[in-house]
Amino acid sequence: MACPFICVMFAKVQVGPEMRRGIAELNGEGEVAGGVVILRSGKNAREVIAAVKDKLETLKSSLPEGVEIVTTYDRSQLIDRAIDNLSGKLLEEFIVVAVVCALFLWHVRSALVAIISLPLGLCIAFIVMHFQGLNANIMSLGGIAIAVGAMVDAAIVMIENAHKRLEEWQHQHPDATLDNKTRWQVITDASVEVGPALFISLLIITLSFIPIFTLEGQEGRLFGPLAFTKTYAMAGAALLAIVVIPILMGYWIRGKIPPESSNPLNRFLIRVYHPLLLKVLHWPKTTLLVAALSVLTVLWPLNKVGGEFLPQINEGDLLYMPSTLPGISAAEAASMLQKTDKLIMSVPEVARVFGKTGKAETATDSAPLEMVETTIQLKPQDQWRPGMTMDKIIEELDNTVRLPGLANLWVPPIRNRIDMLSTGIKSPIGIKVSGTVLADIDTMAEQIEEVARTVPGVASALAERLEGGRYINVEINREKAARYGMTVADVQLFVTSAVGGAMVGETVEGIARYPINLRYPQSWRDSPQALRQLPILTPMKQQITLADVADVKVSTGPSMLKTENARPTSWIYIDARDRDMVSVVHDLQKAIAEKVQLKPGTSVAFSGQFELLERANHKLKLMVPMTLMIIFVLLYLAFRRVGEALLIISSVPFALVGGIWLLWWMGFHLSVATGTGFIALAGVAAEFGVVMLMYLRHAIEAEPSLNNPQTFSEQKLDEALYHGAVLRVRPKSDDGGGDYRWSAADSVGNRSRVRGDEPDCRADDWRHDHRAFAVAVYYPGGV
């Protein structure tokens, strides 16, 4: 007769948790349940965050009493702050450029021709951005900001040349009245005279960003939008220069054109430039020697200027990611997390702290229990203590949170996520030790950790331990198992189900499904001794214990294995502070080579941001010379003379001198950002040279005696050069003023961009101070 059995007859039925793999904590007050919103690739972060906020508002009414939803990290605040700030600076920049154009052209309607080219060019750029799917962010708007000053260059030069030709016509026909047809013809001739060279010069600026388009990975995604928007804006400006600007000049440049000498600003510039140019023309070789020596002076600041992948960006929030040794229990992890959060909250500038250790309930998070990620929301800057900066807050946090076994790391949240996705390293500098023997890898990593702590600029260093895990091994004795009619698979199946648990069913509770697991009670499996006494029923119906067929013992092994190129690898996390990354890495390489003896089969490689910097430098070293060759070909096509093309190319180093000295003076480091600024500078310097050389050629061609070897004289040449250089001060100065506008706009408000992007602007800012000297002096003296 069949007898039904129910679970309670032979087992204890209870609801139990799964193994804890993650812990969340808020403000040092205790554990909480946390959620993470994952943005799909290619989606607009600002729109998604706004939709999430709306959804959270609708959920509040359905929450149980005493339960609330607290936002612990909101990227939209950074996005809104950055976009609003940069948009305001773009408006200020536009106004300053307009004022500069009006001051130099000294003619309202002529200035309007140059000014109107800005919104038209920007509309072209924004239309292309829309169809390409580029969002308005810091970098895309930054590309617009860099291009604005250069976009009016062609319009300014064409307007000035039209002024000059109209003024000459009046001098040649003092008793005649300029009719509409003649005025259009004069303006057309003036446009044709300078149009091709201006188009080539704007095309050079556009092509100068080719190296930026070839950047890969993080740096490519970051600077790609900047390169695209700047290219679109400059391409639009080039199109407007040859199509729209001449038409606008024909309609708007009317009435009496003020002579260049009537502008007090132009008179002042000519008065300053006149004696300098006379000395240059009198001592051309000395001028070239001084110019060459000025280039050599950059060797000193280059040796003093450090290097980094990208400047630190103040995101407004911080991420605390300490490194600790493996093997920590869930209870210890929870206690440590609460202690660190409470200490962080003690700093007055901290508004909220959300700590997480271990992994989230998602398949994409593989973090071990000892991996801590604490998001720190800071109060608005106007609520900080007087004199407090982000660096001072990090220093105070680092001194406050000091627990044994923790190596502190304070990083910007977004920057850290990008770095981890790119290299897997959470710290700015990472060292990877690879080999074949785990013990040798651990030994080398520990030695490098000790050496790294002695290097100046290293704030913390911690090496992962491959061999730090504790395991209970069940080693099955095949002979003993065979005596009882059991195979290795039979014993393994028993251990898996009795100790690990066997899923025998599933229960549905509402919309959730929960597994039903069957296994031995906790007391039967909580120690090696208890495991040895686990009862086993053999196929021959004999009652034996696990100790009869297997050895149960505790052993050590790797807590987690990482491999690269099929080789086990240990990572060493290094945080650098108060010193540039490249200098720290160079000292680390030197110290490791001198003090660490690598064992056979092991190797050391640097990773983190240094790896990204090396990749970007390698790409730029390849592409910059190729781009210069393309620009040289364009210059040759424009002037049909190799010497003149070489003259313009050789002027580019002179334009870089001022930027390099300024980097040293302001304490910035060389990085991909400053490299982008110097590339933009080189393109504009070449454009400036094209315009200057064009004027000098026109001046020489206008003097008939210089075209005949019989009548050629040095005096006539000097007079022609003087005429081409001094009497063309206005367009060159106005062109330069178009970029001085950025410094003026930058001083009106706080900053045009967050601090991390400043070097990109600063290298491009000061260029005209030195470029005006290099080109305006070097070209007449060189010719």
mmCIF file of N, CA and C in Angstrom, residues 229-290:
data_model
loop_
_atom_site.group_PDB
_atom_site.id
_atom_site.type_symbol
_atom_site.label_atom_id
_atom_site.label_comp_id
_atom_site.label_asym_id
_atom_site.label_seq_id
_atom_site.Cartn_x
_atom_site.Cartn_y
_atom_site.Cartn_z
ATOM 1 N N THR A 229 32.785 68.653 -34.947
ATOM 2 C CA THR A 229 32.107 69.949 -34.950
ATOM 3 C C THR A 229 33.024 71.064 -35.443
ATOM 4 N N LYS A 230 34.301 71.015 -35.057
ATOM 5 C CA LYS A 230 35.227 72.039 -35.554
ATOM 6 C C LYS A 230 35.383 71.922 -37.069
ATOM 7 N N THR A 231 35.465 70.690 -37.563
ATOM 8 C CA THR A 231 35.608 70.490 -39.004
ATOM 9 C C THR A 231 34.372 70.977 -39.747
ATOM 10 N N TYR A 232 33.184 70.657 -39.218
ATOM 11 C CA TYR A 232 31.958 71.108 -39.873
ATOM 12 C C TYR A 232 31.877 72.634 -39.889
ATOM 13 N N ALA A 233 32.225 73.259 -38.771
ATOM 14 C CA ALA A 233 32.163 74.718 -38.694
ATOM 15 C C ALA A 233 33.143 75.361 -39.672
ATOM 16 N N MET A 234 34.373 74.825 -39.742
ATOM 17 C CA MET A 234 35.372 75.403 -40.644
ATOM 18 C C MET A 234 35.016 75.126 -42.105
ATOM 19 N N ALA A 235 34.460 73.943 -42.377
ATOM 20 C CA ALA A 235 34.036 73.655 -43.750
ATOM 21 C C ALA A 235 32.910 74.599 -44.162
ATOM 22 N N GLY A 236 31.991 74.861 -43.232
ATOM 23 C CA GLY A 236 30.933 75.830 -43.516
ATOM 24 C C GLY A 236 31.486 77.218 -43.760
ATOM 25 N N ALA A 237 32.490 77.606 -42.964
ATOM 26 C CA ALA A 237 33.112 78.920 -43.147
ATOM 27 C C ALA A 237 33.806 79.016 -44.499
ATOM 28 N N ALA A 238 34.477 77.938 -44.915
ATOM 29 C CA ALA A 238 35.149 77.940 -46.219
ATOM 30 C C ALA A 238 34.135 78.083 -47.354
ATOM 31 N N LEU A 239 33.000 77.383 -47.214
ATOM 32 C CA LEU A 239 31.956 77.489 -48.240
ATOM 33 C C LEU A 239 31.373 78.901 -48.284
ATOM 34 N N LEU A 240 31.120 79.466 -47.118
ATOM 35 C CA LEU A 240 30.572 80.825 -47.064
ATOM 36 C C LEU A 240 31.550 81.844 -47.642
ATOM 37 N N ALA A 241 32.850 81.617 -47.419
ATOM 38 C CA ALA A 241 33.861 82.581 -47.866
ATOM 39 C C ALA A 241 33.867 82.741 -49.379
ATOM 40 N N ILE A 242 33.593 81.683 -50.107
ATOM 41 C CA ILE A 242 33.672 81.775 -51.569
ATOM 42 C C ILE A 242 32.303 81.949 -52.224
ATOM 43 N N VAL A 243 31.215 81.767 -51.456
ATOM 44 C CA VAL A 243 29.880 81.838 -52.054
ATOM 45 C C VAL A 243 29.061 83.013 -51.514
ATOM 46 N N VAL A 244 28.977 83.132 -50.200
ATOM 47 C CA VAL A 244 28.041 84.084 -49.589
ATOM 48 C C VAL A 244 28.692 85.427 -49.279
ATOM 49 N N ILE A 245 29.919 85.395 -48.715
ATOM 50 C CA ILE A 245 30.556 86.639 -48.266
ATOM 51 C C ILE A 245 30.707 87.655 -49.400
ATOM 52 N N PRO A 246 31.168 87.268 -50.605
ATOM 53 C CA PRO A 246 31.263 88.274 -51.687
ATOM 54 C C PRO A 246 29.920 88.922 -52.012
ATOM 55 N N ILE A 247 28.829 88.146 -51.962
ATOM 56 C CA ILE A 247 27.508 88.718 -52.250
ATOM 57 C C ILE A 247 27.099 89.705 -51.165
ATOM 58 N N LEU A 248 27.317 89.337 -49.904
ATOM 59 C CA LEU A 248 26.982 90.242 -48.805
ATOM 60 C C LEU A 248 27.803 91.522 -48.879
ATOM 61 N N MET A 249 29.082 91.407 -49.267
ATOM 62 C CA MET A 249 29.900 92.613 -49.407
ATOM 63 C C MET A 249 29.333 93.527 -50.488
ATOM 64 N N GLY A 250 28.868 92.930 -51.575
ATOM 65 C CA GLY A 250 28.320 93.750 -52.650
ATOM 66 C C GLY A 250 27.089 94.524 -52.231
ATOM 67 N N TYR A 251 26.265 93.939 -51.367
ATOM 68 C CA TYR A 251 25.048 94.613 -50.932
ATOM 69 C C TYR A 251 25.283 95.577 -49.767
ATOM 70 N N TRP A 252 26.212 95.236 -48.868
ATOM 71 C CA TRP A 252 26.306 95.982 -47.612
ATOM 72 C C TRP A 252 27.464 96.973 -47.552
ATOM 73 N N ILE A 253 28.524 96.749 -48.313
ATOM 74 C CA ILE A 253 29.639 97.707 -48.271
ATOM 75 C C ILE A 253 29.307 98.852 -49.220
ATOM 76 N N ARG A 254 28.682 99.866 -48.648
ATOM 77 C CA ARG A 254 28.243 101.016 -49.429
ATOM 78 C C ARG A 254 28.664 102.296 -48.731
ATOM 79 N N GLY A 255 28.455 103.388 -49.429
ATOM 80 C CA GLY A 255 28.736 104.681 -48.835
ATOM 81 C C GLY A 255 30.227 104.935 -48.719
ATOM 82 N N LYS A 256 30.564 105.839 -47.833
ATOM 83 C CA LYS A 256 31.954 106.226 -47.657
ATOM 84 C C LYS A 256 32.692 105.174 -46.845
ATOM 85 N N ILE A 257 33.778 104.683 -47.385
ATOM 86 C CA ILE A 257 34.607 103.697 -46.687
ATOM 87 C C ILE A 257 35.705 104.447 -45.941
ATOM 88 N N PRO A 258 35.771 104.317 -44.618
ATOM 89 C CA PRO A 258 36.803 105.047 -43.872
ATOM 90 C C PRO A 258 38.186 104.526 -44.229
ATOM 91 N N PRO A 259 39.141 105.412 -44.478
ATOM 92 C CA PRO A 259 40.509 104.947 -44.764
ATOM 93 C C PRO A 259 41.113 104.271 -43.543
ATOM 94 N N GLU A 260 42.057 103.404 -43.811
ATOM 95 C CA GLU A 260 42.677 102.648 -42.723
ATOM 96 C C GLU A 260 43.331 103.568 -41.703
ATOM 97 N N SER A 261 43.846 104.692 -42.171
ATOM 98 C CA SER A 261 44.532 105.616 -41.267
ATOM 99 C C SER A 261 43.577 106.331 -40.324
ATOM 100 N N SER A 262 42.258 106.291 -40.601
ATOM 101 C CA SER A 262 41.302 106.970 -39.728
ATOM 102 C C SER A 262 40.980 106.173 -38.477
ATOM 103 N N ASN A 263 41.360 104.904 -38.460
ATOM 104 C CA ASN A 263 41.094 104.055 -37.294
ATOM 105 C C ASN A 263 42.217 104.240 -36.277
ATOM 106 N N PRO A 264 41.920 104.765 -35.076
ATOM 107 C CA PRO A 264 42.996 104.986 -34.093
ATOM 108 C C PRO A 264 43.686 103.698 -33.674
ATOM 109 N N LEU A 265 42.943 102.595 -33.655
ATOM 110 C CA LEU A 265 43.559 101.328 -33.272
ATOM 111 C C LEU A 265 44.569 100.881 -34.316
ATOM 112 N N ASN A 266 44.214 101.041 -35.589
ATOM 113 C CA ASN A 266 45.153 100.684 -36.655
ATOM 114 C C ASN A 266 46.382 101.588 -36.638
ATOM 115 N N ARG A 267 46.152 102.877 -36.391
ATOM 116 C CA ARG A 267 47.295 103.795 -36.329
ATOM 117 C C ARG A 267 48.253 103.397 -35.212
ATOM 118 N N PHE A 268 47.693 102.989 -34.093
ATOM 119 C CA PHE A 268 48.542 102.565 -32.974
ATOM 120 C C PHE A 268 49.342 101.322 -33.344
ATOM 121 N N LEU A 269 48.691 100.341 -33.977
ATOM 122 C CA LEU A 269 49.386 99.106 -34.347
ATOM 123 C C LEU A 269 50.493 99.382 -35.362
ATOM 124 N N ILE A 270 50.204 100.238 -36.342
ATOM 125 C CA ILE A 270 51.223 100.555 -37.347
ATOM 126 C C ILE A 270 52.384 101.301 -36.708
ATOM 127 N N ARG A 271 52.077 102.190 -35.764
ATOM 128 C CA ARG A 271 53.128 102.946 -35.089
ATOM 129 C C ARG A 271 54.054 102.016 -34.309
ATOM 130 N N VAL A 272 53.488 100.974 -33.712
ATOM 131 C CA VAL A 272 54.305 100.019 -32.960
ATOM 132 C C VAL A 272 55.082 99.109 -33.904
ATOM 133 N N TYR A 273 54.427 98.686 -34.975
ATOM 134 C CA TYR A 273 55.027 97.703 -35.881
ATOM 135 C C TYR A 273 56.078 98.324 -36.807
ATOM 136 N N HIS A 274 55.906 99.595 -37.133
ATOM 137 C CA HIS A 274 56.779 100.261 -38.103
ATOM 138 C C HIS A 274 58.265 100.177 -37.738
ATOM 139 N N PRO A 275 58.696 100.607 -36.554
ATOM 140 C CA PRO A 275 60.143 100.543 -36.263
ATOM 141 C C PRO A 275 60.663 99.120 -36.165
ATOM 142 N N LEU A 276 59.822 98.210 -35.664
ATOM 143 C CA LEU A 276 60.259 96.816 -35.558
ATOM 144 C C LEU A 276 60.501 96.223 -36.938
ATOM 145 N N LEU A 277 59.599 96.498 -37.864
ATOM 146 C CA LEU A 277 59.733 95.941 -39.208
ATOM 147 C C LEU A 277 60.944 96.518 -39.934
ATOM 148 N N LEU A 278 61.221 97.789 -39.740
ATOM 149 C CA LEU A 278 62.394 98.390 -40.382
ATOM 150 C C LEU A 278 63.680 97.709 -39.925
ATOM 151 N N LYS A 279 63.767 97.417 -38.630
ATOM 152 C CA LYS A 279 64.954 96.729 -38.119
ATOM 153 C C LYS A 279 65.037 95.309 -38.662
ATOM 154 N N VAL A 280 63.891 94.662 -38.788
ATOM 155 C CA VAL A 280 63.875 93.294 -39.314
ATOM 156 C C VAL A 280 64.358 93.274 -40.762
ATOM 157 N N LEU A 281 63.869 94.200 -41.562
ATOM 158 C CA LEU A 281 64.283 94.247 -42.962
ATOM 159 C C LEU A 281 65.747 94.626 -43.104
ATOM 160 N N HIS A 282 66.256 95.368 -42.141
ATOM 161 C CA HIS A 282 67.670 95.764 -42.190
ATOM 162 C C HIS A 282 68.583 94.634 -41.731
ATOM 163 N N TRP A 283 68.094 93.796 -40.808
ATOM 164 C CA TRP A 283 68.894 92.685 -40.271
ATOM 165 C C TRP A 283 68.137 91.362 -40.464
ATOM 166 N N PRO A 284 67.935 90.914 -41.698
ATOM 167 C CA PRO A 284 67.134 89.695 -41.916
ATOM 168 C C PRO A 284 67.773 88.435 -41.343
ATOM 169 N N LYS A 285 69.095 88.285 -41.513
ATOM 170 C CA LYS A 285 69.752 87.073 -41.013
ATOM 171 C C LYS A 285 69.733 87.026 -39.487
ATOM 172 N N THR A 286 69.946 88.184 -38.866
ATOM 173 C CA THR A 286 69.893 88.231 -37.404
ATOM 174 C C THR A 286 68.497 87.882 -36.905
ATOM 175 N N THR A 287 67.486 88.372 -37.623
ATOM 176 C CA THR A 287 66.103 88.070 -37.242
ATOM 177 C C THR A 287 65.833 86.573 -37.305
ATOM 178 N N LEU A 288 66.281 85.933 -38.372
ATOM 179 C CA LEU A 288 66.082 84.490 -38.507
ATOM 180 C C LEU A 288 66.827 83.731 -37.419
ATOM 181 N N LEU A 289 68.020 84.199 -37.071
ATOM 182 C CA LEU A 289 68.788 83.546 -36.013
ATOM 183 C C LEU A 289 68.063 83.660 -34.673
ATOM 184 N N VAL A 290 67.558 84.855 -34.368
ATOM 185 C CA VAL A 290 66.809 85.045 -33.116
ATOM 186 C C VAL A 290 65.562 84.163 -33.106
#
